[in-house]
Amino acid sequence: MVHDYYLSKVKIKDFNEWNKEKEKQYLEEVFILPLAKEKDKLKNKSKNEDIHVFYPKEEDLAYLPNGSVLIKITFTLKKPYTSKDEGEFHIIDDKIFENPIVRDKFTGLPMVRPSTWKGHLRFAAERVDCQNKKEIINRLFGSETEDEEKLKGRLYFFPTFFEEDSKKDVITPLKRDTRTPARGPIFMEVMKQGSKGEFYLLYVPYPKGKNFEEKQIGEDLHFLASALKLMFYTYGFSAKKTSGFGTIEELKEENIEIYPKDKKGIFSILYTTHNNSVKDGV
C-alpha cells in the first residue's frame, strides 16, 4: 500500500457528492487543485530553511586529499532557465501547469540538479580545444566505457536553488524550413533573466589511478576553467539551450570564490576584469 503524505492532508469530496453535470471537472477541481495547493502550503514552511547546509565549506578541505579545490560561483541569469519535472504538476494562477520547473522535494524551491550540472559541463568540456581532452574528461567526469580503466570522476556536483519565484513564459515552436509556427504556443515555468543562483563544485584528485602525476592537478583545473567558461557563456545549462537558455551575465572577480585561494588565478578567464599579477598557483 502506498501512502502519500500530501494526499493525506487534503479533504477530497466524494465523487457522488459532485455535480454529475461536471464529471469531467471532478479530477481537476476536486482532486488535483486542492492537492497541489496543500502541497505548496506545506513546502512553503520549509523555504526558510538555510539552503547552505547542503554545500561544502572552505574548512571541509582539511579532511580531503591534498590538491582538492572548492569552487563557488554566484551568477545572474542572462537568459531564462527552464527544466522539465516529469513527475510533478504545479499550479500557477489556480490553473494546472503542464511544464513545471524541477523543484527540490524538501524546500519546494526551483533548482538545478547535480546531475544536470554534470551533464551540461561535460557537454561543454567535450568542446574545449585541448590535445589530451579525452584523458582529462575521463579524469574529471569518470570513464564511460567498460574498455577503459574504470575510474570515478574527480568532480563532485551540488544542487543550485533559486530563492526567487519562478515565472510563466510562452514559446512558439517554429518549422525549420519556413520559420512559421509549427503548432500552438507552449506554456513553460522558467526562472527569468536576472534571477540569481550559486554554483558549487568540488574537485578531489582521488582515486588517483595507476598513472597519476602531480601535474595532472594543474591540467585538470585549467581545463575545468575553460569548460566552465563555455558552459556559462556559450552553451548554457538549461533545457532549450539551443535557444540560448541558461547562459549567465559576465562574472566579476568578487562573484567567484576559490579555495585554496592561491588557485583563484586559474579561473581568471571567467572574470570580466583580469588580474594579470595573480599567479596560477600550480
Short mmCIF file of C-alpha atoms in Angstrom, two decimals, residues 47-261:
data_model
loop_
_atom_site.label_atom_id
_atom_site.label_comp_id
_atom_site.label_asym_id
_atom_site.label_seq_id
_atom_site.Cartn_x
_atom_site.Cartn_y
_atom_site.Cartn_z
CA LYS A 47 11.52 27.70 2.37
CA ASN A 48 13.01 29.44 5.38
CA GLU A 49 15.48 26.60 5.88
CA ASP A 50 19.12 27.57 5.33
CA ILE A 51 19.94 26.00 1.97
CA HIS A 52 23.67 26.44 2.62
CA VAL A 53 23.64 23.35 4.84
CA PHE A 54 23.73 21.39 1.57
CA TYR A 55 27.05 22.90 0.49
CA PRO A 56 30.72 22.23 1.35
CA LYS A 57 32.77 24.92 3.09
CA GLU A 58 36.39 26.02 2.97
CA GLU A 59 37.19 24.25 6.24
CA ASP A 60 35.99 20.93 4.79
CA LEU A 61 39.09 20.85 2.56
CA ALA A 62 41.17 19.95 5.63
CA TYR A 63 39.58 16.49 5.56
CA LEU A 64 40.10 15.91 1.83
CA PRO A 65 43.19 14.75 -0.15
CA ASN A 66 45.88 17.30 -1.00
CA GLY A 67 45.11 19.18 -4.19
CA SER A 68 41.35 19.36 -3.55
CA VAL A 69 39.70 22.61 -4.66
CA LEU A 70 36.32 24.15 -3.84
CA ILE A 71 34.69 26.45 -6.40
CA LYS A 72 31.76 28.75 -5.64
CA ILE A 73 30.28 30.98 -8.35
CA THR A 74 27.45 33.43 -7.69
CA PHE A 75 25.76 34.07 -11.02
CA THR A 76 22.93 36.08 -12.58
CA LEU A 77 20.93 34.63 -15.47
CA LYS A 78 21.34 36.44 -18.77
CA LYS A 79 18.71 34.24 -20.43
CA PRO A 80 15.88 32.27 -18.77
CA TYR A 81 16.46 28.86 -17.22
CA THR A 82 13.98 26.03 -17.53
CA SER A 83 13.85 22.32 -16.84
CA LYS A 84 11.22 19.61 -17.11
CA ASP A 85 9.93 17.90 -13.99
CA GLU A 86 8.36 14.72 -15.35
CA GLY A 87 6.85 13.54 -12.10
CA GLU A 88 5.19 16.71 -10.79
CA PHE A 89 2.50 19.22 -11.58
CA HIS A 90 2.39 22.81 -10.44
CA ILE A 91 -0.35 25.39 -10.01
CA ILE A 92 0.00 28.93 -11.36
CA ASP A 93 -2.95 31.34 -11.10
CA ASP A 94 -5.18 28.45 -9.94
CA LYS A 95 -4.54 26.52 -13.14
CA ILE A 96 -2.65 23.30 -13.72
CA PHE A 97 0.71 23.99 -15.32
CA GLU A 98 1.83 21.23 -17.68
CA ASN A 99 5.53 22.14 -17.98
CA PRO A 100 6.70 22.77 -14.40
CA ILE A 101 10.29 23.50 -13.50
CA VAL A 102 12.23 20.98 -11.38
CA ARG A 103 11.83 21.71 -7.67
CA ASP A 104 13.51 20.43 -4.54
CA LYS A 105 11.26 17.95 -2.71
CA PHE A 106 12.12 19.38 0.72
CA THR A 107 12.10 23.16 0.24
CA GLY A 108 9.91 23.41 -2.85
CA LEU A 109 12.45 25.80 -4.39
CA PRO A 110 13.23 25.71 -8.14
CA MET A 111 16.58 24.01 -8.56
CA VAL A 112 19.32 22.78 -10.88
CA ARG A 113 20.07 19.15 -10.06
CA PRO A 114 23.68 17.99 -9.60
CA SER A 115 23.19 15.56 -12.49
CA THR A 116 22.06 18.46 -14.69
CA TRP A 117 25.21 20.43 -13.90
CA LYS A 118 27.35 17.39 -14.63
CA GLY A 119 25.69 16.71 -17.98
CA HIS A 120 25.94 20.28 -19.24
CA LEU A 121 29.52 20.76 -18.02
CA ARG A 122 30.59 17.54 -19.72
CA PHE A 123 28.88 18.73 -22.92
CA ALA A 124 30.96 21.92 -22.74
CA ALA A 125 34.14 20.02 -21.81
CA GLU A 126 33.89 17.95 -24.98
CA ARG A 127 34.14 21.21 -26.94
CA VAL A 128 37.27 22.54 -25.24
CA ASP A 129 40.26 22.78 -27.58
CA CYS A 130 42.86 20.54 -25.92
CA GLN A 131 45.20 17.80 -27.19
CA ASN A 132 44.63 15.29 -24.37
CA LYS A 133 40.97 16.22 -23.92
CA LYS A 134 39.62 12.67 -23.68
CA GLU A 135 42.06 11.73 -20.93
CA ILE A 136 41.24 14.82 -18.84
CA ILE A 137 37.48 14.39 -19.32
CA ASN A 138 37.74 10.82 -18.05
CA ARG A 139 39.66 12.01 -15.01
CA LEU A 140 37.16 14.76 -14.22
CA PHE A 141 33.86 13.03 -15.00
CA GLY A 142 34.76 9.35 -14.82
CA SER A 143 35.27 6.88 -17.65
CA GLU A 144 32.18 5.93 -19.62
CA THR A 145 33.14 2.74 -21.46
CA GLU A 146 33.95 -0.64 -19.95
CA ASP A 147 37.08 -0.93 -22.10
CA GLU A 148 38.90 1.70 -20.07
CA GLU A 149 40.14 1.53 -16.51
CA LYS A 150 37.02 2.27 -14.50
CA LEU A 151 37.62 5.43 -12.50
CA LYS A 152 35.24 7.60 -10.53
CA GLY A 153 35.38 11.21 -11.65
CA ARG A 154 37.21 13.85 -9.62
CA LEU A 155 34.34 16.36 -9.76
CA TYR A 156 31.53 16.48 -7.19
CA PHE A 157 28.43 18.48 -8.05
CA PHE A 158 25.84 20.11 -5.79
CA PRO A 159 22.31 21.47 -6.36
CA THR A 160 21.64 25.12 -7.09
CA PHE A 161 18.50 26.59 -5.52
CA PHE A 162 16.70 29.67 -6.83
CA GLU A 163 15.13 31.57 -3.93
CA GLU A 164 13.19 33.88 -6.23
CA ASP A 165 9.76 32.99 -7.60
CA SER A 166 9.53 31.32 -10.99
CA LYS A 167 7.57 32.94 -13.81
CA LYS A 168 5.35 31.81 -16.64
CA ASP A 169 6.74 32.02 -20.17
CA VAL A 170 5.40 31.16 -23.61
CA ILE A 171 7.32 29.82 -26.59
CA THR A 172 6.03 29.08 -30.08
CA PRO A 173 7.86 26.24 -31.89
CA LEU A 174 8.79 27.15 -35.47
CA LYS A 175 9.24 24.96 -38.53
CA ARG A 176 12.89 24.79 -39.53
CA ASP A 177 12.28 25.33 -43.23
CA THR A 178 9.68 28.10 -43.23
CA ARG A 179 10.23 29.57 -39.72
CA THR A 180 6.45 29.65 -39.31
CA PRO A 181 4.63 28.31 -36.22
CA ALA A 182 4.70 24.51 -36.14
CA ARG A 183 1.94 24.32 -33.53
CA GLY A 184 0.29 26.37 -30.84
CA PRO A 185 2.16 28.16 -28.04
CA ILE A 186 3.72 26.13 -25.21
CA PHE A 187 3.48 27.48 -21.68
CA MET A 188 6.56 26.90 -19.53
CA GLU A 189 7.64 27.66 -15.98
CA VAL A 190 11.02 29.41 -16.03
CA MET A 191 13.48 31.36 -13.94
CA LYS A 192 13.56 34.71 -15.66
CA GLN A 193 16.55 36.78 -16.76
CA GLY A 194 18.11 38.44 -13.71
CA SER A 195 17.46 35.54 -11.33
CA LYS A 196 20.44 34.71 -9.10
CA GLY A 197 21.92 31.38 -8.06
CA GLU A 198 25.02 29.82 -6.53
CA PHE A 199 27.09 27.13 -8.23
CA TYR A 200 29.27 24.85 -6.08
CA LEU A 201 31.80 22.40 -7.45
CA LEU A 202 34.33 20.28 -5.58
CA TYR A 203 37.46 18.91 -7.24
CA VAL A 204 39.09 15.97 -5.44
CA PRO A 205 42.11 14.28 -7.13
CA TYR A 206 41.16 10.82 -5.87
CA PRO A 207 41.18 7.99 -6.77
CA LYS A 208 44.47 8.78 -8.44
CA GLY A 209 44.75 5.78 -10.73
CA LYS A 210 47.91 3.90 -11.61
CA ASN A 211 49.29 6.65 -13.90
CA PHE A 212 48.78 9.58 -11.52
CA GLU A 213 51.20 12.51 -11.66
CA GLU A 214 51.05 15.75 -9.66
CA LYS A 215 50.99 17.80 -12.85
CA GLN A 216 47.55 16.34 -13.61
CA ILE A 217 46.03 18.62 -10.97
CA GLY A 218 47.13 21.74 -12.84
CA GLU A 219 45.99 20.28 -16.17
CA ASP A 220 42.61 19.36 -14.71
CA LEU A 221 41.97 22.79 -13.19
CA HIS A 222 42.97 24.78 -16.29
CA PHE A 223 40.81 22.53 -18.46
CA LEU A 224 37.94 22.84 -15.98
CA ALA A 225 38.13 26.65 -16.11
CA SER A 226 37.81 26.55 -19.91
CA ALA A 227 34.86 24.16 -19.72
CA LEU A 228 33.08 26.35 -17.16
CA LYS A 229 33.55 29.38 -19.39
CA LEU A 230 31.96 27.58 -22.35
CA MET A 231 29.07 26.26 -20.28
CA PHE A 232 28.18 29.55 -18.59
CA TYR A 233 28.69 31.94 -21.50
CA THR A 234 28.21 29.92 -24.71
CA TYR A 235 26.16 26.75 -24.33
CA GLY A 236 24.19 27.35 -21.13
CA PHE A 237 22.96 24.76 -18.64
CA SER A 238 19.24 24.75 -19.37
CA ALA A 239 16.76 22.82 -21.43
CA LYS A 240 16.20 24.77 -24.68
CA LYS A 241 19.88 25.75 -24.64
CA THR A 242 19.88 25.83 -28.44
CA SER A 243 17.73 28.95 -28.00
CA GLY A 244 20.31 30.47 -25.65
CA PHE A 245 18.53 29.47 -22.45
CA GLY A 246 20.65 29.11 -19.31
CA THR A 247 23.54 31.46 -20.08
CA ILE A 248 24.70 33.97 -17.46
CA GLU A 249 25.80 37.58 -17.19
CA GLU A 250 29.55 38.20 -17.24
CA LEU A 251 31.11 37.44 -13.89
CA LYS A 252 33.21 39.80 -11.83
CA GLU A 253 36.08 38.71 -9.65
CA GLU A 254 34.01 39.06 -6.49
CA ASN A 255 31.46 36.59 -7.90
CA ILE A 256 33.99 33.75 -7.75
CA GLU A 257 35.40 32.15 -4.61
CA ILE A 258 38.14 29.54 -4.93
CA TYR A 259 39.64 27.60 -2.04
CA PRO A 260 42.59 27.30 -1.55
CA LYS A 261 42.77 30.95 -2.57
#
